[in-house]
Amino acid sequence: MNFIRLPFLVKLTLVVISIIGLGYLLALGQSILAPFFLAFLMAMLFLPFATLLETKLRFPRSFSTMTSVLIMLVILSGLIYFFGSQLSSFSKDLPHLRVQSTAVFNSLQNWVSDTFNIKIDEQLDYLDQGVNKLLSSSGMILGFTFGIFSTGFGFIIFFILFFIFILNYRRILNNFIVTVFNEKHKASVQEVVTEVRVMTKKYIIGLCLQVLIVSILTSIVLTVLGVKYAVLLAVLTGLLNVIPYLGICISLVISCFIAFATGTPATCIYVLIGYIAVHIVDGNIILPFVVGSKVKINALFSFIGIILGEHLWGIAGMFLCIPAIAILKIIFERVEGLKPWGKLLGEEEKPHKKKKKYKISKNITLEEMD
């Protein structure tokens, strides 16, 4: 069979058109695809538990699925209750935060005026009014919260339904992926599917452990510094840390604002130093050993993925883009024609050091690293 070799520009045009079309479909199906992908990740996380129930305890498939759903709902309800209770106590301190923020900004205004002799009263007054309006506008805060929960409610419903379907019909989905390819590629496709499932499960478990460890470290740092709502800020930092680089910066700004409004300006500097220390520990110890280096993504494509994820799926896309790129990297590295793309997404490989051999006798040889 003769294949037509297309010119490079034609291939490039087809690739660009395919990427644009795929991006358009992803943006168009945001309300369906975002909860579907999150449900797929959670299904990979609960798959060993469901398999254990079916093989060891002889549970039916539907019963093991519903048991997994109940456990997930208990965990989700616990998170919602935690954030709800913390935000409730935080809302009670809004008047105090407003007064203290106004006093701090007034002191800053006087210091700038006395030090630099610059007339910036009108600008700082406008800033004070904006802060007062933001902190005192309970109606706007309630409206914003209601908007988040109204859109999040539909997201959760779709997520739970997709989770049930994926976990219950996982064998059918697996057989479809294997049989849709040519018969001669069946064994290799099954191997790739198995490896992707195992690596995805390990990656998601490692990511959850990373969130837990970062939350604990941040909670210790903020508690030692005496920052209010240390546990709330720590959990928020752990969750936002899923977004590389940008997440830790967002959580740092929030924590510095709370420390600035409830403490002293010097506390902000200590919080900054503490977050830098946590980020160093996370990047050099937690991430390589807990999450693993096999699915480590370089900073360039992490940043590109965050931008594209936010543009396509909003806040949910910022959280889901990194696991999506990690799964693509796993697939690329195990498909012969796509291995260069997998290397492009990963970190730079360190060159292997050659060993020098020194022969002492016929039976003894010494080796030395370069």
Tab-separated table of C-alpha atoms in Angstrom:
chain	number	residue	atom	x	y	z
A	1	MET	CA	0.000	0.000	0.000
A	2	ASN	CA	1.442	3.356	-1.056
A	3	PHE	CA	1.186	6.309	1.349
A	4	ILE	CA	1.270	9.905	0.158
A	5	ARG	CA	4.057	11.892	1.820
A	6	LEU	CA	2.676	15.320	2.635
A	7	PRO	CA	4.883	18.436	2.577
A	8	PHE	CA	5.977	19.883	5.900
A	9	LEU	CA	3.800	23.001	5.602
A	10	VAL	CA	0.719	20.869	4.916
A	11	LYS	CA	1.466	18.707	7.983
A	12	LEU	CA	2.025	21.818	10.104
A	13	THR	CA	-1.260	23.320	8.883
A	14	LEU	CA	-3.162	20.135	9.733
A	15	VAL	CA	-1.595	20.026	13.201
A	16	VAL	CA	-2.461	23.688	13.904
A	17	ILE	CA	-6.042	23.212	12.667
A	18	SER	CA	-6.396	20.082	14.804
A	19	ILE	CA	-5.120	21.898	17.909
A	20	ILE	CA	-7.481	24.838	17.318
A	21	GLY	CA	-10.422	22.485	16.757
A	22	LEU	CA	-9.585	20.471	19.866
A	23	GLY	CA	-9.274	23.647	21.943
A	24	TYR	CA	-12.630	24.877	20.646
A	25	LEU	CA	-14.295	21.580	21.562
A	26	LEU	CA	-12.713	21.659	25.043
A	27	ALA	CA	-13.983	25.207	25.633
A	28	LEU	CA	-17.410	24.344	24.239
A	29	GLY	CA	-17.802	21.272	26.458
A	30	GLN	CA	-16.459	22.859	29.641
A	31	SER	CA	-19.513	22.063	31.760
A	32	ILE	CA	-19.302	18.369	30.790
A	33	LEU	CA	-15.602	17.681	30.217
A	34	ALA	CA	-14.265	19.371	33.383
A	35	PRO	CA	-16.329	17.251	35.845
A	36	PHE	CA	-15.735	14.187	33.623
A	37	PHE	CA	-11.953	14.543	33.840
A	38	LEU	CA	-12.060	15.166	37.600
A	39	ALA	CA	-14.276	12.084	37.970
A	40	PHE	CA	-11.746	10.076	35.950
A	41	LEU	CA	-8.939	11.138	38.292
A	42	MET	CA	-10.963	10.275	41.381
A	43	ALA	CA	-11.988	6.948	39.834
A	44	MET	CA	-8.298	6.097	39.368
A	45	LEU	CA	-7.751	7.001	43.028
A	46	PHE	CA	-10.610	4.792	44.289
A	47	LEU	CA	-10.001	1.960	41.821
A	48	PRO	CA	-7.769	-0.131	44.185
A	49	PHE	CA	-10.363	0.178	46.959
A	50	ALA	CA	-13.226	-0.881	44.675
A	51	THR	CA	-11.157	-3.782	43.304
A	52	LEU	CA	-10.350	-4.878	46.875
A	53	LEU	CA	-14.040	-4.960	47.755
A	54	GLU	CA	-14.839	-7.034	44.675
A	55	THR	CA	-11.971	-9.533	44.903
A	56	LYS	CA	-11.477	-9.999	48.647
A	57	LEU	CA	-14.963	-9.359	50.038
A	58	ARG	CA	-16.886	-10.584	46.951
A	59	PHE	CA	-18.934	-7.400	46.687
A	60	PRO	CA	-20.965	-6.892	43.491
A	61	ARG	CA	-19.671	-4.215	41.128
A	62	SER	CA	-22.562	-1.846	41.816
A	63	PHE	CA	-22.209	-2.231	45.615
A	64	SER	CA	-18.458	-1.569	45.555
A	65	THR	CA	-19.089	1.505	43.393
A	66	MET	CA	-21.705	2.912	45.757
A	67	THR	CA	-19.439	2.234	48.750
A	68	SER	CA	-16.655	4.223	47.049
A	69	VAL	CA	-19.129	7.033	46.296
A	70	LEU	CA	-20.255	7.172	49.940
A	71	ILE	CA	-16.668	7.380	51.198
A	72	MET	CA	-15.893	10.122	48.684
A	73	LEU	CA	-19.035	12.039	49.720
A	74	VAL	CA	-18.031	11.782	53.391
A	75	ILE	CA	-14.598	13.246	52.579
A	76	LEU	CA	-16.155	15.961	50.391
A	77	SER	CA	-18.716	16.822	53.090
A	78	GLY	CA	-15.925	17.071	55.651
A	79	LEU	CA	-14.032	19.545	53.451
A	80	ILE	CA	-17.169	21.613	52.842
A	81	TYR	CA	-17.974	21.655	56.574
A	82	PHE	CA	-14.395	22.657	57.419
A	83	PHE	CA	-14.289	25.553	54.959
A	84	GLY	CA	-17.831	26.602	55.881
A	85	SER	CA	-17.079	26.769	59.600
A	86	GLN	CA	-13.769	28.551	59.039
A	87	LEU	CA	-15.312	31.093	56.662
A	88	SER	CA	-18.174	31.654	59.133
A	89	SER	CA	-15.754	32.622	61.899
A	90	PHE	CA	-13.771	34.681	59.383
A	91	SER	CA	-16.899	36.652	58.402
A	92	LYS	CA	-17.460	37.569	62.065
A	93	ASP	CA	-14.046	39.247	62.113
A	94	LEU	CA	-14.674	41.322	58.976
A	95	PRO	CA	-15.548	44.511	60.930
A	96	HIS	CA	-12.367	44.138	62.983
A	97	LEU	CA	-10.353	43.537	59.832
A	98	ARG	CA	-11.890	46.624	58.263
A	99	VAL	CA	-10.974	48.835	61.227
A	100	GLN	CA	-7.449	47.461	61.528
A	101	SER	CA	-6.823	47.630	57.782
A	102	THR	CA	-7.976	51.250	57.732
A	103	ALA	CA	-5.669	52.090	60.648
A	104	VAL	CA	-2.705	50.368	58.988
A	105	PHE	CA	-3.312	52.133	55.680
A	106	ASN	CA	-3.650	55.479	57.479
A	107	SER	CA	-0.307	54.879	59.197
A	108	LEU	CA	1.205	53.954	55.846
A	109	GLN	CA	-0.221	57.123	54.327
A	110	ASN	CA	1.303	59.282	57.052
A	111	TRP	CA	4.676	57.506	56.771
A	112	VAL	CA	4.829	58.004	52.981
A	113	SER	CA	3.794	61.645	53.308
A	114	ASP	CA	6.373	62.370	56.015
A	115	THR	CA	9.193	60.414	54.391
A	116	PHE	CA	8.843	61.285	50.702
A	117	ASN	CA	6.853	64.529	51.007
A	118	ILE	CA	4.527	63.369	48.213
A	119	LYS	CA	0.900	64.454	48.166
A	120	ILE	CA	-0.874	61.175	47.708
A	121	ASP	CA	-3.763	61.783	50.084
A	122	GLU	CA	-6.413	61.500	47.397
A	123	GLN	CA	-5.025	58.244	46.038
A	124	LEU	CA	-4.723	56.626	49.472
A	125	ASP	CA	-8.173	57.926	50.474
A	126	TYR	CA	-9.581	56.261	47.393
A	127	LEU	CA	-7.734	53.072	48.334
A	128	ASP	CA	-9.106	53.244	51.876
A	129	GLN	CA	-12.630	53.672	50.523
A	130	GLY	CA	-12.155	50.675	48.255
A	131	VAL	CA	-10.912	48.496	51.107
A	132	ASN	CA	-13.762	49.625	53.368
A	133	LYS	CA	-16.305	48.946	50.645
A	134	LEU	CA	-14.840	45.498	49.947
A	135	LEU	CA	-14.772	44.432	53.582
A	136	SER	CA	-18.140	45.943	54.527
A	137	SER	CA	-20.127	44.907	51.484
A	138	SER	CA	-21.666	41.750	52.875
A	139	GLY	CA	-24.241	41.707	50.094
A	140	MET	CA	-21.563	41.557	47.418
A	141	ILE	CA	-19.694	38.835	49.303
A	142	LEU	CA	-22.879	36.801	49.711
A	143	GLY	CA	-23.741	37.263	46.043
A	144	PHE	CA	-20.288	36.156	44.969
A	145	THR	CA	-20.465	33.141	47.286
A	146	PHE	CA	-23.920	32.216	45.987
A	147	GLY	CA	-22.642	32.454	42.413
A	148	ILE	CA	-19.763	30.103	43.193
A	149	PHE	CA	-22.014	27.574	44.907
A	150	SER	CA	-24.703	27.754	42.213
A	151	THR	CA	-22.212	26.897	39.479
A	152	GLY	CA	-20.323	24.510	41.757
A	153	PHE	CA	-23.527	22.610	42.589
A	154	GLY	CA	-24.043	21.564	38.972
A	155	PHE	CA	-20.335	20.706	38.713
A	156	ILE	CA	-20.589	18.418	41.777
A	157	ILE	CA	-23.719	16.677	40.454
A	158	PHE	CA	-22.068	15.911	37.104
A	159	PHE	CA	-18.873	14.889	38.887
A	160	ILE	CA	-20.665	12.346	41.106
A	161	LEU	CA	-22.626	10.874	38.172
A	162	PHE	CA	-19.506	10.544	36.015
A	163	PHE	CA	-17.617	9.011	38.944
A	164	ILE	CA	-20.297	6.330	39.341
A	165	PHE	CA	-20.411	5.555	35.618
A	166	ILE	CA	-16.625	5.406	35.132
A	167	LEU	CA	-16.071	3.199	38.168
A	168	ASN	CA	-19.012	0.918	37.371
A	169	TYR	CA	-18.320	0.537	33.644
A	170	ARG	CA	-14.525	0.644	33.763
A	171	ARG	CA	-14.161	-2.795	32.162
A	172	ILE	CA	-16.304	-1.788	29.184
A	173	LEU	CA	-14.303	1.414	28.731
A	174	ASN	CA	-11.026	-0.513	28.951
A	175	ASN	CA	-12.174	-3.085	26.371
A	176	PHE	CA	-13.306	-0.322	24.027
A	177	ILE	CA	-9.933	1.439	24.164
A	178	VAL	CA	-8.120	-1.847	23.487
A	179	THR	CA	-10.377	-3.176	20.719
A	180	VAL	CA	-10.760	0.107	18.846
A	181	PHE	CA	-7.186	-0.282	17.562
A	182	ASN	CA	-5.876	-2.812	15.066
A	183	GLU	CA	-5.622	-6.420	16.242
A	184	LYS	CA	-1.839	-6.509	15.835
A	185	HIS	CA	-1.504	-3.549	18.241
A	186	LYS	CA	-3.859	-5.038	20.854
A	187	ALA	CA	-1.110	-6.284	23.210
A	188	SER	CA	0.859	-3.027	23.100
A	189	VAL	CA	-2.277	-0.910	23.563
A	190	GLN	CA	-3.303	-2.995	26.593
A	191	GLU	CA	0.186	-2.528	28.026
A	192	VAL	CA	0.014	1.239	27.529
A	193	VAL	CA	-3.470	1.422	29.102
A	194	THR	CA	-2.301	-0.585	32.128
A	195	GLU	CA	0.817	1.539	32.602
A	196	VAL	CA	-1.151	4.768	32.252
A	197	ARG	CA	-3.693	3.554	34.827
A	198	VAL	CA	-0.987	2.548	37.322
A	199	MET	CA	1.097	5.692	36.853
A	200	THR	CA	-1.976	7.931	37.037
A	201	LYS	CA	-3.046	6.260	40.292
A	202	LYS	CA	0.441	6.746	41.773
A	203	TYR	CA	0.551	10.357	40.595
A	204	ILE	CA	-2.857	11.239	42.088
A	205	ILE	CA	-2.017	9.535	45.397
A	206	GLY	CA	1.317	11.375	45.483
A	207	LEU	CA	-0.449	14.651	44.720
A	208	CYS	CA	-2.869	14.105	47.616
A	209	LEU	CA	0.046	13.335	49.948
A	210	GLN	CA	1.804	16.496	48.746
A	211	VAL	CA	-1.290	18.578	49.558
A	212	LEU	CA	-1.458	17.009	53.021
A	213	ILE	CA	2.243	17.506	53.825
A	214	VAL	CA	2.336	21.106	52.538
A	215	SER	CA	-0.809	21.902	54.549
A	216	ILE	CA	0.768	20.500	57.727
A	217	LEU	CA	4.060	22.385	57.202
A	218	THR	CA	2.265	25.642	56.435
A	219	SER	CA	-0.013	25.197	59.449
A	220	ILE	CA	3.027	24.761	61.712
A	221	VAL	CA	4.712	27.871	60.274
A	222	LEU	CA	1.621	30.088	60.569
A	223	THR	CA	0.778	28.795	64.046
A	224	VAL	CA	4.294	29.524	65.303
A	225	LEU	CA	4.069	33.032	63.833
A	226	GLY	CA	0.709	33.571	65.523
A	227	VAL	CA	-1.255	34.251	62.324
A	228	LYS	CA	-5.019	33.955	62.718
A	229	TYR	CA	-6.888	31.283	60.744
A	230	ALA	CA	-3.630	29.332	60.398
A	231	VAL	CA	-5.375	26.021	59.651
A	232	LEU	CA	-7.684	27.570	57.037
A	233	LEU	CA	-4.779	29.308	55.291
A	234	ALA	CA	-2.672	26.135	55.475
A	235	VAL	CA	-5.324	23.946	53.839
A	236	LEU	CA	-5.913	26.628	51.211
A	237	THR	CA	-2.157	26.735	50.551
A	238	GLY	CA	-2.002	22.958	50.184
A	239	LEU	CA	-4.845	22.936	47.662
A	240	LEU	CA	-3.541	25.905	45.693
A	241	ASN	CA	-0.090	24.327	45.621
A	242	VAL	CA	-1.477	21.905	43.018
A	243	ILE	CA	-1.120	24.879	40.648
A	244	PRO	CA	2.674	25.121	40.227
A	245	TYR	CA	4.371	28.434	41.056
A	246	LEU	CA	1.199	30.503	40.709
A	247	GLY	CA	-0.703	28.698	43.476
A	248	ILE	CA	1.910	29.294	46.165
A	249	CYS	CA	2.055	32.990	45.182
A	250	ILE	CA	-1.724	33.395	45.461
A	251	SER	CA	-1.802	31.717	48.873
A	252	LEU	CA	1.171	33.849	49.996
A	253	VAL	CA	-0.663	37.066	49.082
A	254	ILE	CA	-3.774	35.930	50.979
A	255	SER	CA	-1.762	34.904	54.050
A	256	CYS	CA	0.233	38.157	54.034
A	257	PHE	CA	-2.985	40.165	53.838
A	258	ILE	CA	-4.467	38.340	56.836
A	259	ALA	CA	-1.209	38.701	58.771
A	260	PHE	CA	-1.031	42.385	57.818
A	261	ALA	CA	-4.625	43.058	58.856
A	262	THR	CA	-4.577	41.106	62.122
A	263	GLY	CA	-0.969	41.526	63.228
A	264	THR	CA	1.987	43.737	62.477
A	265	PRO	CA	3.772	44.530	59.189
A	266	ALA	CA	6.786	42.599	60.464
A	267	THR	CA	4.646	39.448	60.570
A	268	CYS	CA	4.236	39.689	56.792
A	269	ILE	CA	7.998	39.432	56.358
A	270	TYR	CA	8.118	36.341	58.579
A	271	VAL	CA	5.220	34.808	56.639
A	272	LEU	CA	7.087	35.473	53.392
A	273	ILE	CA	10.235	33.788	54.728
A	274	GLY	CA	8.177	30.846	56.021
A	275	TYR	CA	6.445	30.337	52.662
A	276	ILE	CA	9.782	30.447	50.852
A	277	ALA	CA	11.100	27.750	53.207
A	278	VAL	CA	7.997	25.584	52.668
A	279	HIS	CA	8.290	26.019	48.889
A	280	ILE	CA	11.968	24.999	48.973
A	281	VAL	CA	11.159	21.886	51.001
A	282	ASP	CA	8.253	21.083	48.691
A	283	GLY	CA	10.231	21.518	45.482
A	284	ASN	CA	13.364	19.655	46.576
A	285	ILE	CA	12.086	16.962	48.950
A	286	ILE	CA	8.319	16.435	48.825
A	287	LEU	CA	7.757	16.671	45.066
A	288	PRO	CA	10.592	14.339	43.950
A	289	PHE	CA	10.069	11.680	46.632
A	290	VAL	CA	6.286	11.759	47.096
A	291	VAL	CA	4.903	12.693	43.684
A	292	GLY	CA	7.797	11.134	41.786
A	293	SER	CA	10.096	12.342	39.036
A	294	LYS	CA	8.627	10.132	36.290
A	295	VAL	CA	5.768	12.541	35.648
A	296	LYS	CA	7.574	15.744	36.542
A	297	ILE	CA	6.695	18.562	34.136
A	298	ASN	CA	9.039	21.415	33.339
A	299	ALA	CA	8.172	24.960	34.373
A	300	LEU	CA	7.576	26.247	30.834
A	301	PHE	CA	4.770	23.840	29.973
A	302	SER	CA	3.380	24.006	33.512
A	303	PHE	CA	2.933	27.765	33.054
A	304	ILE	CA	1.509	27.341	29.538
A	305	GLY	CA	-0.865	24.666	30.832
A	306	ILE	CA	-2.094	26.924	33.646
A	307	ILE	CA	-2.824	29.762	31.197
A	308	LEU	CA	-4.617	27.473	28.729
A	309	GLY	CA	-6.496	25.696	31.523
A	310	GLU	CA	-7.758	28.969	32.970
A	311	HIS	CA	-8.742	30.224	29.512
A	312	LEU	CA	-10.640	27.035	28.632
A	313	TRP	CA	-12.164	25.889	31.946
A	314	GLY	CA	-11.615	28.765	34.384
A	315	ILE	CA	-10.474	27.990	37.939
A	316	ALA	CA	-11.201	24.266	37.489
A	317	GLY	CA	-8.885	24.243	34.464
A	318	MET	CA	-6.024	25.685	36.525
A	319	PHE	CA	-6.267	22.734	38.932
A	320	LEU	CA	-6.866	20.045	36.301
A	321	CYS	CA	-4.305	21.149	33.710
A	322	ILE	CA	-1.274	19.711	35.534
A	323	PRO	CA	-2.728	16.183	35.966
A	324	ALA	CA	-3.868	16.353	32.325
A	325	ILE	CA	-0.372	17.252	31.107
A	326	ALA	CA	1.092	14.542	33.360
A	327	ILE	CA	-1.209	11.913	31.804
A	328	LEU	CA	-0.321	13.125	28.311
A	329	LYS	CA	3.350	12.870	29.217
A	330	ILE	CA	2.851	9.285	30.401
A	331	ILE	CA	1.087	8.372	27.153
A	332	PHE	CA	3.632	10.147	24.956
A	333	GLU	CA	6.556	8.385	26.635
A	334	ARG	CA	5.026	4.960	25.907
A	335	VAL	CA	4.005	5.520	22.278
A	336	GLU	CA	6.889	5.138	19.830
A	337	GLY	CA	6.078	8.090	17.580
A	338	LEU	CA	5.273	10.467	20.447
A	339	LYS	CA	8.328	9.972	22.679
A	340	PRO	CA	9.926	13.329	21.650
A	341	TRP	CA	6.771	15.126	22.857
A	342	GLY	CA	7.015	13.321	26.193
A	343	LYS	CA	10.618	14.454	26.592
A	344	LEU	CA	9.575	17.990	25.632
A	345	LEU	CA	7.081	18.112	28.517
A	346	GLY	CA	9.512	16.677	31.089
A	347	GLU	CA	12.590	17.932	32.843
A	348	GLU	CA	16.028	17.918	31.231
A	349	GLU	CA	17.760	14.601	31.709
A	350	LYS	CA	21.153	14.686	33.379
A	351	PRO	CA	23.891	13.109	31.278
A	352	HIS	CA	25.128	9.772	32.524
A	353	LYS	CA	28.687	9.832	33.774
A	354	LYS	CA	31.045	7.469	32.034
A	355	LYS	CA	33.081	5.088	34.088
A	356	LYS	CA	36.817	4.779	33.678
A	357	LYS	CA	38.193	1.281	34.089
A	358	TYR	CA	41.664	0.550	35.381
A	359	LYS	CA	42.834	-2.999	34.877
A	360	ILE	CA	45.119	-4.261	37.646
A	361	SER	CA	45.254	-7.886	36.686
A	362	LYS	CA	43.299	-10.377	34.646
A	363	ASN	CA	40.734	-10.857	37.404
A	364	ILE	CA	40.681	-7.398	39.108
A	365	THR	CA	39.337	-4.190	37.506
A	366	LEU	CA	38.769	-0.834	39.192
A	367	GLU	CA	36.079	1.614	38.030
A	368	GLU	CA	36.168	5.372	38.562
A	369	MET	CA	33.390	7.914	37.840
A	370	ASP	CA	34.277	10.942	35.707
